[in-house]
Coordinates of C-alpha atoms and ligand atoms in Angstrom, one line a residue:
X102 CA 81.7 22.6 -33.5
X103 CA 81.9 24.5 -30.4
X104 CA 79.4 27.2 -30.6
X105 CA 75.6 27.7 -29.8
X106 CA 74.8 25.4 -32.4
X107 CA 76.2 22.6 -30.6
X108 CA 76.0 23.6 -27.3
X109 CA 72.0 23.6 -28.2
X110 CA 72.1 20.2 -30.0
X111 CA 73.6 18.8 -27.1
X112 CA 71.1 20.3 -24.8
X113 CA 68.4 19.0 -27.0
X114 CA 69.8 15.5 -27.0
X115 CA 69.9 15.3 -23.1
X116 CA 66.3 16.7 -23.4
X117 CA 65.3 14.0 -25.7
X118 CA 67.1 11.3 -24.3
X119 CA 65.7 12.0 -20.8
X120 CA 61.7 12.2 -22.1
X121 CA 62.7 8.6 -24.1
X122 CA 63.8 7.5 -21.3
X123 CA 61.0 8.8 -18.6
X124 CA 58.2 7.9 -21.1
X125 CA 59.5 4.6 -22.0
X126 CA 59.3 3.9 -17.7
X127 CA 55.8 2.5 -17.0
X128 CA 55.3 3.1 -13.1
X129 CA 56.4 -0.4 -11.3
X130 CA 52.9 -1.2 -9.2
X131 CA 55.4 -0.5 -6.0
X132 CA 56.0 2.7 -7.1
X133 CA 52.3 3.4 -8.3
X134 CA 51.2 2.6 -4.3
X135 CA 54.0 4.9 -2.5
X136 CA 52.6 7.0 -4.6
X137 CA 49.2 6.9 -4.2
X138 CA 49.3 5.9 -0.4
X139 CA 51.3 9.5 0.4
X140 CA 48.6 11.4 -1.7
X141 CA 45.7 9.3 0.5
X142 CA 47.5 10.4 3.9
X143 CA 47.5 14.2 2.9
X144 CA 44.3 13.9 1.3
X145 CA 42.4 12.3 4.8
X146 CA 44.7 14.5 6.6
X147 CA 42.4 17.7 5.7
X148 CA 39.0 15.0 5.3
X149 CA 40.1 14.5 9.3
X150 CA 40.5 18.1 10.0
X151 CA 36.9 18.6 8.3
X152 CA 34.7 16.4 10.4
X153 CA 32.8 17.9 12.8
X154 CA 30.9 15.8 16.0
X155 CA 28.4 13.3 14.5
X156 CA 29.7 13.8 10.8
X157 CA 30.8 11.0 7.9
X158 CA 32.0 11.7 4.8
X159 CA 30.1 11.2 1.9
X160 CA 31.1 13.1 -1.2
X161 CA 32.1 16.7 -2.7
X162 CA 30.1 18.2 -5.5
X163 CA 30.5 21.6 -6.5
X164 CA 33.5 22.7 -3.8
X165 CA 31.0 22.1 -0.9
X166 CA 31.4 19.0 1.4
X167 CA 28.6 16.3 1.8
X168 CA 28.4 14.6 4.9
X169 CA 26.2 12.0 6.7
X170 CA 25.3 11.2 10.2
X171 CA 26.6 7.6 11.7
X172 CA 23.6 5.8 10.7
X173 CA 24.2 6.1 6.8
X174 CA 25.6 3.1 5.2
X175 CA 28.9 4.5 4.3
X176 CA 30.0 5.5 7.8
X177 CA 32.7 3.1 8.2
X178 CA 34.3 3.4 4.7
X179 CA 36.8 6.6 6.1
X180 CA 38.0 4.5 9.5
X181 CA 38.4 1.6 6.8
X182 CA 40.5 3.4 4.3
X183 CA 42.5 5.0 7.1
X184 CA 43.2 1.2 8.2
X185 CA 44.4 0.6 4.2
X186 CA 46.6 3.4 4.5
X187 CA 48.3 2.2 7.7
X188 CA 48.3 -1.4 6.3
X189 CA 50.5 -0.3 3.6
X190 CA 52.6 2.4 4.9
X191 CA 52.8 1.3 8.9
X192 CA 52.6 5.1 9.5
X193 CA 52.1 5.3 13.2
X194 CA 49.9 8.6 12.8
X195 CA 47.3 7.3 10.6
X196 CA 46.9 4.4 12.4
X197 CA 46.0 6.6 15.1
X198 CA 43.5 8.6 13.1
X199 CA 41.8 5.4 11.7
X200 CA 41.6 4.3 15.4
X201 CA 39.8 7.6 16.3
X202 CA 37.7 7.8 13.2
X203 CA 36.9 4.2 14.0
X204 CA 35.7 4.8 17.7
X205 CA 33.1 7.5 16.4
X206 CA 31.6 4.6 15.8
X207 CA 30.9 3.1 18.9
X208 CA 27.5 3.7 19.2
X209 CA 26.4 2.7 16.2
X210 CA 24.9 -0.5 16.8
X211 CA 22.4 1.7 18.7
X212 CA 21.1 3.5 15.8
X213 CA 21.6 0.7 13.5
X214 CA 18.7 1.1 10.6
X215 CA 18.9 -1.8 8.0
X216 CA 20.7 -4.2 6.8
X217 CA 24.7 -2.1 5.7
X218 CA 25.4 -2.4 9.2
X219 CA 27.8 -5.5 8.5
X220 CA 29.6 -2.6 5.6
X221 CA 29.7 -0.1 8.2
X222 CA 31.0 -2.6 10.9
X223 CA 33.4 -4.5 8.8
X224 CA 34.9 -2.1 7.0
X225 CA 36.0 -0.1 10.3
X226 CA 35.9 -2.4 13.5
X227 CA 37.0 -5.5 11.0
X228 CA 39.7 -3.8 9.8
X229 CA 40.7 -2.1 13.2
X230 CA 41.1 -6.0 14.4
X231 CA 42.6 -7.7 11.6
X232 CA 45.2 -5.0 11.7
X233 CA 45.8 -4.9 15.6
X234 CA 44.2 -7.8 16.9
X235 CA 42.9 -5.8 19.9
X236 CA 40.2 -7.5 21.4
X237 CA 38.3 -4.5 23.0
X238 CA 37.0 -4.1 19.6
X239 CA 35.3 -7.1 19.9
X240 CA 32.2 -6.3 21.6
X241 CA 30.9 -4.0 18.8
X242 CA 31.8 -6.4 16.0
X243 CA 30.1 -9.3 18.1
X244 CA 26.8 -6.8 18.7
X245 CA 26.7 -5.5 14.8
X246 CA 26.3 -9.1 13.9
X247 CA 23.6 -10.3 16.7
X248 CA 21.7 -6.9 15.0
X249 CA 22.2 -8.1 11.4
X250 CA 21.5 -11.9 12.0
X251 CA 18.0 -10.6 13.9
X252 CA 17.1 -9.5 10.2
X253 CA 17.3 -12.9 9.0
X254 CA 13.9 -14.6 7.5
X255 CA 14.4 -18.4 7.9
X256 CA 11.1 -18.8 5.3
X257 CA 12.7 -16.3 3.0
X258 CA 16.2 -17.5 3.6
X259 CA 17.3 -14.5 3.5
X260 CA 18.6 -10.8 5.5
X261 CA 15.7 -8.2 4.8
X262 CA 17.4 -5.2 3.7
X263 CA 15.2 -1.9 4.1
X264 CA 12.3 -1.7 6.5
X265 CA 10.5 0.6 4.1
X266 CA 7.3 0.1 4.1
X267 CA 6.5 0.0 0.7
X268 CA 7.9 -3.2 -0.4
X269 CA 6.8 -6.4 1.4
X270 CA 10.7 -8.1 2.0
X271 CA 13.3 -6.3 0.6
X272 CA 16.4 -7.9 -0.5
X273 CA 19.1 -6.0 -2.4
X274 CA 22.1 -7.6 -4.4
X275 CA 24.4 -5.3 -2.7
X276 CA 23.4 -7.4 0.8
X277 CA 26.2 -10.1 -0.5
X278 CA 28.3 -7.6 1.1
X279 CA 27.2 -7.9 4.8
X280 CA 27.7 -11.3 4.8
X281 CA 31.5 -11.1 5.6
X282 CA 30.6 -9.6 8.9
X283 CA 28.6 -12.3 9.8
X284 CA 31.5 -15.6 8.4
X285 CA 33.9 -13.4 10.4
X286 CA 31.8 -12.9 13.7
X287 CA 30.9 -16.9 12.9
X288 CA 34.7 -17.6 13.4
X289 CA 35.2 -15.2 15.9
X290 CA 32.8 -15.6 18.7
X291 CA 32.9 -19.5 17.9
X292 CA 29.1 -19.0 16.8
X293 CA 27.9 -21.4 13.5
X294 CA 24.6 -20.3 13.3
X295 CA 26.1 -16.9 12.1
X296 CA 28.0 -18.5 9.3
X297 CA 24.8 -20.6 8.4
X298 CA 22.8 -17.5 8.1
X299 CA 25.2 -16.1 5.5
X300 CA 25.3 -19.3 3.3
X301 CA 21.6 -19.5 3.4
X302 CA 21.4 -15.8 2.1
X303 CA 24.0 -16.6 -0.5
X304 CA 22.0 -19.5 -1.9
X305 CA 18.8 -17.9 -2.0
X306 CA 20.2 -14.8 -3.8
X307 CA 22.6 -17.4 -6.4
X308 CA 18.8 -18.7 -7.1
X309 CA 16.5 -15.5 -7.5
X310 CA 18.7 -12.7 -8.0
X311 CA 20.7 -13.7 -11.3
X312 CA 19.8 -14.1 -15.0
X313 CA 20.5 -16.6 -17.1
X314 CA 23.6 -14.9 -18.0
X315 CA 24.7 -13.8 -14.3
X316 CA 23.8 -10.2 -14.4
X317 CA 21.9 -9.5 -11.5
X318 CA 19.1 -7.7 -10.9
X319 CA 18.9 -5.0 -8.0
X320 CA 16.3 -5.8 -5.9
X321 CA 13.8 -9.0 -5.4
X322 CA 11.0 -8.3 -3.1
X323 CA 9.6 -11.6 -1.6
X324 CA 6.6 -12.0 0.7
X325 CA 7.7 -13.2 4.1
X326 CA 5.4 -15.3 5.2
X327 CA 5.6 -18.0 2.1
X328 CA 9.0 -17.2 1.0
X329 CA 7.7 -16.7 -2.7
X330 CA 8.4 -13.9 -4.9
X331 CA 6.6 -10.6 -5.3
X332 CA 8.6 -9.2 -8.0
X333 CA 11.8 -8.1 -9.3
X334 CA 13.1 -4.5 -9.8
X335 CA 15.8 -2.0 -10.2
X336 CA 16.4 1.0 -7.5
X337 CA 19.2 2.4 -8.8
X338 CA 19.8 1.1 -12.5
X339 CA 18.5 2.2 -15.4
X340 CA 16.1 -0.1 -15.9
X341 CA 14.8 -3.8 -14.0
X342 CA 16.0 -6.1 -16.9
X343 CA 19.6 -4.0 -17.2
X344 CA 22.8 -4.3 -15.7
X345 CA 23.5 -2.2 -13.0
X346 CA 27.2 -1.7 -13.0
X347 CA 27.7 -1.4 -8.9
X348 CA 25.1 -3.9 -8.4
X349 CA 27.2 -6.2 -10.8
X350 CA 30.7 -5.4 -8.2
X351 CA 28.5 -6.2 -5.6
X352 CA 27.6 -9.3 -6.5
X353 CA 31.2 -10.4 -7.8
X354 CA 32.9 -9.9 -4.6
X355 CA 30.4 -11.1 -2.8
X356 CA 30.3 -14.7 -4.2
X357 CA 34.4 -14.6 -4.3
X358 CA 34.5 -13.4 -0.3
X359 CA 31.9 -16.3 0.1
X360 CA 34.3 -18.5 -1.4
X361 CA 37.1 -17.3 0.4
X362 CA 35.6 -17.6 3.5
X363 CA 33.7 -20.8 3.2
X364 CA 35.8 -22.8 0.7
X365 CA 32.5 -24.1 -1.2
X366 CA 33.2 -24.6 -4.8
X367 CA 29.6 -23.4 -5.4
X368 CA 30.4 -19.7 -4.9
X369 CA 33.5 -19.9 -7.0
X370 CA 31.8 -21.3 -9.9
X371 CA 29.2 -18.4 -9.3
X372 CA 32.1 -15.8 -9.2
X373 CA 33.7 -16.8 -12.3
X374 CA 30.6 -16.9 -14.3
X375 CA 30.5 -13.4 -13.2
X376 CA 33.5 -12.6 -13.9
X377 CA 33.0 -14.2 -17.3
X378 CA 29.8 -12.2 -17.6
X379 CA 31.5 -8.4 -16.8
X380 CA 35.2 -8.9 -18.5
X381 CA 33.9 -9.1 -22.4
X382 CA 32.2 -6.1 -21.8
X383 CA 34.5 -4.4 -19.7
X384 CA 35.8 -0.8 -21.1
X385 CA 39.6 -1.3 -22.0
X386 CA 40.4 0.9 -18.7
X387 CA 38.8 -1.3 -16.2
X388 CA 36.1 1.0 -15.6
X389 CA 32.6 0.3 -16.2
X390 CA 29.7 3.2 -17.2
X391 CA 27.1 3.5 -14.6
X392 CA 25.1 0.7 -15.7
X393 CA 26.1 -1.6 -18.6
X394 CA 22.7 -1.1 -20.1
X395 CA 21.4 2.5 -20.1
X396 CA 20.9 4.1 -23.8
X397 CA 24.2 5.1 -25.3
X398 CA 26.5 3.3 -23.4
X399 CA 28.6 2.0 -25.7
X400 CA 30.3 -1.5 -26.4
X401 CA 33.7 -2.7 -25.6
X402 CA 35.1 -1.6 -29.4
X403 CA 33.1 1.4 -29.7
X404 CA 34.4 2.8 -26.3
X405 CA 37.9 1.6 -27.3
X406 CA 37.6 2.7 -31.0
X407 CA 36.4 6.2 -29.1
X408 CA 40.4 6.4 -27.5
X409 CA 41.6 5.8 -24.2
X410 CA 41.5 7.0 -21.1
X411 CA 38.1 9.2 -21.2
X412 CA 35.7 9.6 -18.1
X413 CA 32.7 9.8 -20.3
X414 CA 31.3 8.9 -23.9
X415 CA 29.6 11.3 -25.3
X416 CA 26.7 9.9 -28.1
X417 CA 24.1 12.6 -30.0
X418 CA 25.4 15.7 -27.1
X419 CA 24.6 13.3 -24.1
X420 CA 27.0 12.1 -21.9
X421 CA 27.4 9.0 -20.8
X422 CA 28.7 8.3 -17.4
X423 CA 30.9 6.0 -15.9
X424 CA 31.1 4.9 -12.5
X425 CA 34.7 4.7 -10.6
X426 CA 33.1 3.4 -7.6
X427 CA 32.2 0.0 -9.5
X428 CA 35.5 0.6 -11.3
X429 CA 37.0 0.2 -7.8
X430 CA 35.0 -2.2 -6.1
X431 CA 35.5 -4.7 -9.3
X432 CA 39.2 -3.9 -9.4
X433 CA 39.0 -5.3 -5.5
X434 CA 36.6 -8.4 -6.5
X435 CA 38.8 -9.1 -9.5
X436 CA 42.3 -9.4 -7.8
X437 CA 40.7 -11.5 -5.0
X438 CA 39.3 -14.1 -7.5
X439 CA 42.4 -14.5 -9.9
X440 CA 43.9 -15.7 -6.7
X441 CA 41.6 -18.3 -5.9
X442 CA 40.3 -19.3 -9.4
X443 CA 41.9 -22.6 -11.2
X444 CA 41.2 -21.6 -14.6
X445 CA 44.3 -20.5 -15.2
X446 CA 42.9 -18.4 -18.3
X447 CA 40.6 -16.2 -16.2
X448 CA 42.8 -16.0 -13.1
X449 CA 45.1 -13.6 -15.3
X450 CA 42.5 -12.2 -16.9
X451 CA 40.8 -10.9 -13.8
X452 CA 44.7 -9.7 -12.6
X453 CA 44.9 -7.8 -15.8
X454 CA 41.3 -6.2 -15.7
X455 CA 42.4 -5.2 -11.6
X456 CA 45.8 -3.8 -12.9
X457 CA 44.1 -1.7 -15.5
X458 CA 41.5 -0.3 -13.7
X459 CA 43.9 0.2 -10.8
X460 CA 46.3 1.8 -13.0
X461 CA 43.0 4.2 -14.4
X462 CA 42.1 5.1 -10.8
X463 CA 45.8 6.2 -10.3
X464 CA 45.9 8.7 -13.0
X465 CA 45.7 11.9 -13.3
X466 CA 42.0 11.6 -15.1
X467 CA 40.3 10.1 -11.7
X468 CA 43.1 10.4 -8.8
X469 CA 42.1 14.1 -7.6
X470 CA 45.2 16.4 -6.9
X471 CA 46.3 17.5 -3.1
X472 CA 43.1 19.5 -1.7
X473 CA 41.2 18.7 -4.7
X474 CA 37.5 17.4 -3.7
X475 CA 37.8 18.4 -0.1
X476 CA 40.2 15.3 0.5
X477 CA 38.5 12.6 -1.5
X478 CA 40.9 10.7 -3.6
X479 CA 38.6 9.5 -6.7
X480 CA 36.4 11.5 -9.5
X481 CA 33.5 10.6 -11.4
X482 CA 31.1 8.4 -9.4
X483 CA 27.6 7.7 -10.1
X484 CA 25.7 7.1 -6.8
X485 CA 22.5 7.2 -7.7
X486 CA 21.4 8.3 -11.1
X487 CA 18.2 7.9 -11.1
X488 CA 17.8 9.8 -8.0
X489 CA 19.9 12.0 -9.6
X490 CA 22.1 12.3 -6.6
X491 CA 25.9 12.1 -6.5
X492 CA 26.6 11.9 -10.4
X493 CA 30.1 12.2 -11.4
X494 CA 31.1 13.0 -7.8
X495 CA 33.7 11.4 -5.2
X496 CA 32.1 8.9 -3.1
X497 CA 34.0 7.6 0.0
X498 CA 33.3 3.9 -0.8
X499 CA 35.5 4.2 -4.0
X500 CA 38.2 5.4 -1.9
X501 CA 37.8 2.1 0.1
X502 CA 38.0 0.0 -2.4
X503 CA 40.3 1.2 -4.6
X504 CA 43.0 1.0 -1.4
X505 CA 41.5 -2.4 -1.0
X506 CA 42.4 -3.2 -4.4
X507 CA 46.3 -2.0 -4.4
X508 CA 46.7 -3.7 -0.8
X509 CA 45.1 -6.9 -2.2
X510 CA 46.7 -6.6 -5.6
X511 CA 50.3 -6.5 -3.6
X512 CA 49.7 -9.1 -1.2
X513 CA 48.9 -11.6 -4.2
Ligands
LIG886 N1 23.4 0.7 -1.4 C1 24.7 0.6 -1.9 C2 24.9 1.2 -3.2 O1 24.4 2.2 -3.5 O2 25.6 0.6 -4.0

């Protein structure tokens, strides 16, 4: 049979043998971060080359770059994902970039404004000195969280969040999150009163931000002198009594870093229930819609039922948006917690629910492509939807987390 005919059937076997065997090859999770760590270094490689004096990246909408100035929350997110990078990798030349893009911080205890100076702090200094354990980063770290315990409330029991003027005492879920600056300054400047100051928040928020069944709501305004509630709201969700999907990641890894940190059963048992709150209703690729409640998002089966992976749901022409940053900061909060949880059952559910959404992130759906989004790395956030501003953008927090989440997801 030695003629075109077999020469091609030959051919076509190899062919078909080689796609059975490439498709029946599900990346290794090792192979998935060498992957996804080489496309990060290009990728910050041109973010680097963008920034100009007193700029921050923000996002990318529309080929044109948004920036911030060094006040805005997200400031330390870049030097912070630079640190992942070099964590993983031990690449000599980003861990000189995240060193420099972590010194344009310096002076940002200065110009401080609320309460996201322990994110903006921990995410770059922290990081710079967990990974190095040079101690002229200290003095920052040490004045960040003299700043953010001066916000503290002893009759509210709690950090004030924004000084606007139109609420009475401001205190938003997402502040769970500034509390690791303040258990890490507490344990390294040898300083209790810091860690008291965190545990205080935490228990005030476990009490008036959550619902009976562990959603939280956004924002509780209280009046400072008494300590007593005003009211309870939404900023960002769709609406006060709904689940704001990043408010919901905010609150989970908040309550598992508290545990973490402070070995108190109480924030363990408050991160599972939250866990066991978000994982029923939890799209089947790990990553959420924008808020768990808005019209039309639809329910675990529909959304599975619908076909896997899409970045929206579309219901009656609308489209419904999902939100990689929570997808991202969840996938962080989840791998954390299966680690410390004893319920055997939920520890590998939480692993699987990080895997997947990990796994989501990775592809070729929300990874962006080298010198796609100006040098972001994830597609289709929400940041704030009902300010309609950055919806289905890159936002540099989900690059943090989502770097936090392979790094963590290795380690354990
Ligand atoms: N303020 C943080 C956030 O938008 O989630």
């Amino acid at each position: 049979m030695d003629n075109i005919f077999s020469r091609f059937f030959i051919a076509a076997s190899a062919l078909s043998l080689t796609i059975l065997v490439s498709c029946s090859h599900e990346e290794t999770m090792a192979e998935l971060t060498g992957r996804v760590m080489e496309r990060a270094s290009i990728q910050f490689a041109i973010l680097d080359h963008h920034l100009q004096d007193g700029e921050f990246p923000r996002s990318y909408d529309d080929g044109r770059y948004i920036d911030s100035p060094e006040g805005w929350w997200c400031s330390g997110f870049f030097p912070g994902s630079l640190w992942y990078v070099y964590e993983a990798t031990s690449d000599e030349s980003v861990k000189e970039m995240a060193l420099r893009q972590t010194h344009r911080l310096d002076n940002l205890v200065e110009l401080y404004t609320d309460h996201d100076i322990g994110f903006q702090v921990n995410s770059s200094f922290g990081n710079a000195y967990r990974l190095t354990g040079d101690e002229s980063l200290l003095p920052v770290i040490e004045a960040a969280s003299a700043k953010l315990a001066k916000r503290f409330n002893p009759t509210v029991g709690c950090i004030r969040s924004w000084d606007h003027n139109w609420y009475n005492y401001p205190v938003i879920i997402d502040n769970m999150m500034n509390l690791e600056l303040l258990l890490n300054a507490s344990d390294l400047f040898a300083c209790d009163s810091l860690a008291q100051i965190a545990r205080t928040h935490a228990d005030v928020t476990m009490k008036n931000h959550f619902r009976g069944d562990f959603s939280s709501y956004h924002l509780v305004d209280y009046l400072p002198l008494t300590g007593e509630i005003d009211h309870k709201q939404t900023v960002q969700g769709f609406a006060h009594e709904s689940a704001w999907s990043r408010g919901q990641s905010w609150g989970l890894y908040g309550y598992t870093m508290m545990y973490e940190k402070t070995g108190d059963e109480k924030y363990l048992s408050q991160a599972e229930n939250i866990a066991r709150f978000l994982l029923p209703m939890m799209p089947e690729d790990g990553i959420p819609y924008w808020d768990f409640n808005a019209p039309g998002t639809p329910d675990a089966s529909e959304d599975n039922a619908a076909g896997h992976p899409s970045k929206y749901f579309w219901r009656e022409g609308e489209k419904i948006q999902r939100d990689a940053s929570a997808g991202a900061i969840m996938a962080s909060a989840f791998v954390a917690l299966s680690a410390l949880t004893k319920d055997s059952k939920l520890s590998s559910e939480c692993r699987a629910m990080s895997e997947k959404a990990i796994r989501t992130l990775a592809s070729p759906m929300y990874f962006a492509e080298v010198d796609e989004q100006g040098g972001f790395l994830i597609k289709h956030c929400v940041g704030n939807m009902q300010g309609l501003s950055e919806i289905d953008v890159p936002l540099t927090y989900a690059d943090y987390y989502f770097l936090e989440a392979i790094v963590r997801f290795n380690r354990m």
